[in-house]
CSV table of C-alpha atoms in Angstrom, one decimal:
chain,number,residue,atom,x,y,z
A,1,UNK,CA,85.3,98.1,124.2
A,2,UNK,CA,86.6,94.6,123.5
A,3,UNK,CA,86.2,95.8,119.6
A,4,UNK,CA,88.7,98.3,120.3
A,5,UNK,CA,90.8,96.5,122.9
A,6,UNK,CA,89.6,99.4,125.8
A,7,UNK,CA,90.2,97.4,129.0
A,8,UNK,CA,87.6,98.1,132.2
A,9,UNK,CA,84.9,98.3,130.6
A,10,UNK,CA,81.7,96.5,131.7
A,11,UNK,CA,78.0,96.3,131.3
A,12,UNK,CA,76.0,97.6,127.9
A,13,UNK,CA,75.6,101.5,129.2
A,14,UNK,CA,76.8,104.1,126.7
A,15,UNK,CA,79.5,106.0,129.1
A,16,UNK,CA,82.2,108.8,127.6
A,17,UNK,CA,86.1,107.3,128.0
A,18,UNK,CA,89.0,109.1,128.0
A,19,UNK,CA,91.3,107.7,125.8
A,20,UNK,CA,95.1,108.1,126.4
A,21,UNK,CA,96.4,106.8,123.5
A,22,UNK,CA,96.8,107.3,119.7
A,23,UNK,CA,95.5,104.4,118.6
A,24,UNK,CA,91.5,105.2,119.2
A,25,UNK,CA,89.5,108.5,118.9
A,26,UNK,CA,87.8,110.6,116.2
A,27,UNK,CA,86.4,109.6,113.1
A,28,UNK,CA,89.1,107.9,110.8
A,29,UNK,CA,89.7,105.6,113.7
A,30,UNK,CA,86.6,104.7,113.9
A,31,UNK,CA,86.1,100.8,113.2
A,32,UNK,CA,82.7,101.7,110.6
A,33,UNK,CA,84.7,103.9,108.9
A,34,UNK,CA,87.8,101.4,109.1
A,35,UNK,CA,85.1,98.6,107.9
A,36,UNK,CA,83.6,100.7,104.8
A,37,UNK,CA,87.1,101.6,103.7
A,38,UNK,CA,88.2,98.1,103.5
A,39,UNK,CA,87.4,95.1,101.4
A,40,UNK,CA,86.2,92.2,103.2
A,41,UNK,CA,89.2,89.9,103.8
A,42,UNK,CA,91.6,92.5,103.5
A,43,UNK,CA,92.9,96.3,103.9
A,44,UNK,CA,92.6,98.8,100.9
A,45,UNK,CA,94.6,102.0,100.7
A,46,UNK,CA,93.2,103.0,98.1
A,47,UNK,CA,89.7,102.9,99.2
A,48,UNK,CA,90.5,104.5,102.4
A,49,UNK,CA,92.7,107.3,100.6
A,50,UNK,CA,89.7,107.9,98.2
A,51,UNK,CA,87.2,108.1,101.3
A,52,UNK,CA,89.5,110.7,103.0
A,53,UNK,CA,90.0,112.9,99.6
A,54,UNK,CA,85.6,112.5,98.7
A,55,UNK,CA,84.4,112.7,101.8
A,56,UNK,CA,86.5,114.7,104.4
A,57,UNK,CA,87.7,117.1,101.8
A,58,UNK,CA,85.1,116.9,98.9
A,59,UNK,CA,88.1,116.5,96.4
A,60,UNK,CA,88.1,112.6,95.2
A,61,UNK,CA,90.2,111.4,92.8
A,62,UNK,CA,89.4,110.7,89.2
A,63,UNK,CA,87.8,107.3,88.1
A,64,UNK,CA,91.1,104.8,86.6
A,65,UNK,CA,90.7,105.2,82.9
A,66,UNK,CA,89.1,102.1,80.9
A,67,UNK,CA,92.3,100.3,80.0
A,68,UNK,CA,94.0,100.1,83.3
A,69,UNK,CA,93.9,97.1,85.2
A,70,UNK,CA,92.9,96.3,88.8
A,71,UNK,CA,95.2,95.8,91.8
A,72,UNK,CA,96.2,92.1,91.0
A,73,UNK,CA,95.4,89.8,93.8
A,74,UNK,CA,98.7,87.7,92.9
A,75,UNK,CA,100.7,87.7,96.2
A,76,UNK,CA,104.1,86.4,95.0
A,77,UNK,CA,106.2,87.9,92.4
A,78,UNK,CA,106.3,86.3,89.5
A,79,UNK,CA,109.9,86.1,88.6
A,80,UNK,CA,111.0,85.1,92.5
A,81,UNK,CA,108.5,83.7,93.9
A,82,UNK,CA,108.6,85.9,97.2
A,83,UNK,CA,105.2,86.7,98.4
A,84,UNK,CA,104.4,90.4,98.4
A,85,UNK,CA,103.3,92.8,100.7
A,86,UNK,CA,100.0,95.1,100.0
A,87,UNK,CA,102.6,98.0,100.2
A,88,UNK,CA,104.6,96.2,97.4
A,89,UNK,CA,101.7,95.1,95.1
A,90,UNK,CA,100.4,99.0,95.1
A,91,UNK,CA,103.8,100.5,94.4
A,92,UNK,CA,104.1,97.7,91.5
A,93,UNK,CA,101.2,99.3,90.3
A,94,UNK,CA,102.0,102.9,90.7
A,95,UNK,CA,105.1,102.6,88.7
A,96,UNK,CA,102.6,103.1,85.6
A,97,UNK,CA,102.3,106.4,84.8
A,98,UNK,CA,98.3,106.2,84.6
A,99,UNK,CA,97.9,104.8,87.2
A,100,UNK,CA,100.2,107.0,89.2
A,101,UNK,CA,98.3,110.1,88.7
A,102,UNK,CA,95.6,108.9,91.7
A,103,UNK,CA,97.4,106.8,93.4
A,104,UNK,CA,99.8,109.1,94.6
A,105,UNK,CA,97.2,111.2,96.4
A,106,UNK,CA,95.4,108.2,97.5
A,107,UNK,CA,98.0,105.7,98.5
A,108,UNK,CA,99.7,108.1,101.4
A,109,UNK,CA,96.8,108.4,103.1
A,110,UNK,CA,95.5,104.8,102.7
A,111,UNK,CA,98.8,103.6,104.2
A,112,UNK,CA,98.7,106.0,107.2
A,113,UNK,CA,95.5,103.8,108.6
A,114,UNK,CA,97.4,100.6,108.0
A,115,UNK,CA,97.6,99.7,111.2
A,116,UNK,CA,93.9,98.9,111.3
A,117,UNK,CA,92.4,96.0,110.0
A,118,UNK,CA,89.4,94.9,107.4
A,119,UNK,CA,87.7,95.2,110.9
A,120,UNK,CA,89.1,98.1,112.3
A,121,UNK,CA,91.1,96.4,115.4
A,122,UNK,CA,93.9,97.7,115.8
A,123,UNK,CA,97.7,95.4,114.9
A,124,UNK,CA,101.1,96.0,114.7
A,125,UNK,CA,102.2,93.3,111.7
A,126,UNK,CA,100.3,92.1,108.7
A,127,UNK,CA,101.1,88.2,107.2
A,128,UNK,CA,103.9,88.3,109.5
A,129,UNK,CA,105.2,91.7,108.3
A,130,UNK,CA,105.3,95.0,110.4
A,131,UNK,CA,103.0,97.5,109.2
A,132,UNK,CA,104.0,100.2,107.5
A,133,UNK,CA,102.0,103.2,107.8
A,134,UNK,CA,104.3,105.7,106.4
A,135,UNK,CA,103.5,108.1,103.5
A,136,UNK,CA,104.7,111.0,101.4
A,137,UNK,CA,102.0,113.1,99.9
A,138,UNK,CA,102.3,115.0,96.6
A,139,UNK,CA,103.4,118.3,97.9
A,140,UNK,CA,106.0,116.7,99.8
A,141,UNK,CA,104.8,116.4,103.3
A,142,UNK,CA,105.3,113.2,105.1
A,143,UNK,CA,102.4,111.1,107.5
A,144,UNK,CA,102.9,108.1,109.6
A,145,UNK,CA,99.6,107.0,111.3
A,146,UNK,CA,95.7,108.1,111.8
A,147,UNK,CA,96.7,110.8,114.5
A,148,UNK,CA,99.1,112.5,111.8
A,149,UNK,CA,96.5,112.1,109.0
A,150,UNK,CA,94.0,113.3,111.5
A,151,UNK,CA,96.8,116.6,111.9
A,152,UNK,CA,96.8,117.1,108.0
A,153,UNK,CA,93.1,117.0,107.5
A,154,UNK,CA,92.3,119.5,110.0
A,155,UNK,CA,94.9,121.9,108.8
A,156,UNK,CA,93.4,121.6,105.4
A,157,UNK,CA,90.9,124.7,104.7
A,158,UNK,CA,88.6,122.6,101.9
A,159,UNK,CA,88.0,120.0,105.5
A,160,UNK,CA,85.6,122.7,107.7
A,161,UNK,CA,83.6,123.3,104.3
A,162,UNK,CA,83.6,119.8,103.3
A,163,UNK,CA,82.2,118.6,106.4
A,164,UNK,CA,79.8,121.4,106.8
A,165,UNK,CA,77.9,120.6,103.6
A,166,UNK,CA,78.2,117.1,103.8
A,167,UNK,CA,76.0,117.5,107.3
A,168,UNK,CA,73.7,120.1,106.0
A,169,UNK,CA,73.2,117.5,103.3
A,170,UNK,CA,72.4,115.1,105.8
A,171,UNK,CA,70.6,117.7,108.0
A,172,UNK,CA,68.0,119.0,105.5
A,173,UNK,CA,67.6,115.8,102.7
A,174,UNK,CA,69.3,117.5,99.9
A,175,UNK,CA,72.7,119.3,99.2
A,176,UNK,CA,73.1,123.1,99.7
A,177,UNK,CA,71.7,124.8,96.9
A,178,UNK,CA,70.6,128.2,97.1
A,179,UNK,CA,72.6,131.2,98.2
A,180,UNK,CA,70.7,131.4,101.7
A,181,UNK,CA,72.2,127.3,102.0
A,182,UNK,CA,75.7,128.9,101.4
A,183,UNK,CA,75.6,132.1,103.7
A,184,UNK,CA,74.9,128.9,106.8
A,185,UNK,CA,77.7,127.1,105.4
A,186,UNK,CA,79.6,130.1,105.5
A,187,UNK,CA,79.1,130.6,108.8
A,188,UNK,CA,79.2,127.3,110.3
A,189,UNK,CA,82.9,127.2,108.5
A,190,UNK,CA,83.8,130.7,109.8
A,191,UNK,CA,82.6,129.3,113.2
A,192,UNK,CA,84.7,126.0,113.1
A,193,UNK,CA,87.9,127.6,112.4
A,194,UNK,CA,88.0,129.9,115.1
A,195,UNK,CA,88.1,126.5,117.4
């Protein structure tokens, strides 16, 4: 509770909140999630985009070819000296073409979770800056924030199957296989979008 900056909450019983607003609640709000999807000092887009398109949507990205170069961890521009936002260095490195072709997908989503930290905890500016957690994805849809994200993803028909063998994977030691593994999935899908 302090984690997540719940108020009223005392003592080390497990007990089910109600949470009123946008900030906390489901899975990509989830500080573990938040954590894993981050480096250790700082945010990452890119690998919370990449976590969102492999693992909630079994469609990740391709690797970055052999010859392009990382995010730089130069914060200033070199020809004025300003320091640069994250948001700044990743569109810097967009602009190539190769580089481009991933970030596009991945960048969107990454930036929609902004407003959490390497930690998870929620904030509203970033080295002074206010976040900005807006986004436009290929096909032209905009996002601003987890709880639009979190609006996206379960419109998406690939999320229901993508889930659904990720926890039979989890559920039975292997991934689904055989044709008997597919007719559950099936139905476990058919099941979850009639919610």
């Amino acid at each position: 509770a302090n984690h997540y900056d719940i108020g009223g909450v005392t003592g080390d019983e497990m007990r089910l909140l109600n949470l009123s607003d946008e900030q906390r609640g489901g899975l990509l709000r989830q500080g573990s999630v938040l954590m894993t999807t981050s480096h250790p000092d700082r945010t990452s887009p890119v690998l919370r985009g990449k976590y969102v398109l492999a693992r909630l949507l079994c469609a990740p990205p391709a690797d970055p070819p052999d010859n392009v170069d990382a995010l730089s961890d130069e914060m200033e521009d070199p020809d004025t000296g300003e320091t640069l936002t994250l948001r700044e260095r990743l569109e810097r490195h967009r602009a190539d073409p190769d580089c481009a072709i991933c970030h596009d997908l991945m960048d969107p989503i990454g930036f929609s979770l902004e407003n959490y930290d390497a930690t998870g905890a929620w904030r509203e500016t970033d080295n002074g800056e206010d976040i900005d957690s807006f986004g436009v994805l290929p096909d032209g849809r905009t996002l601003s924030g987890a709880a639009e994200l979190g609006a996206i993803i379960a419109e998406d028909e690939r999320f229901a199957q993508c889930v659904t063998e990720k926890l039979m994977t989890f559920g039975i030691g292997r991934s689904p296989q055989t044709p008997s593994d597919y007719c559950y999935v099936k139905d476990v899908v058919e099941r979850a979008q009639d919610l």
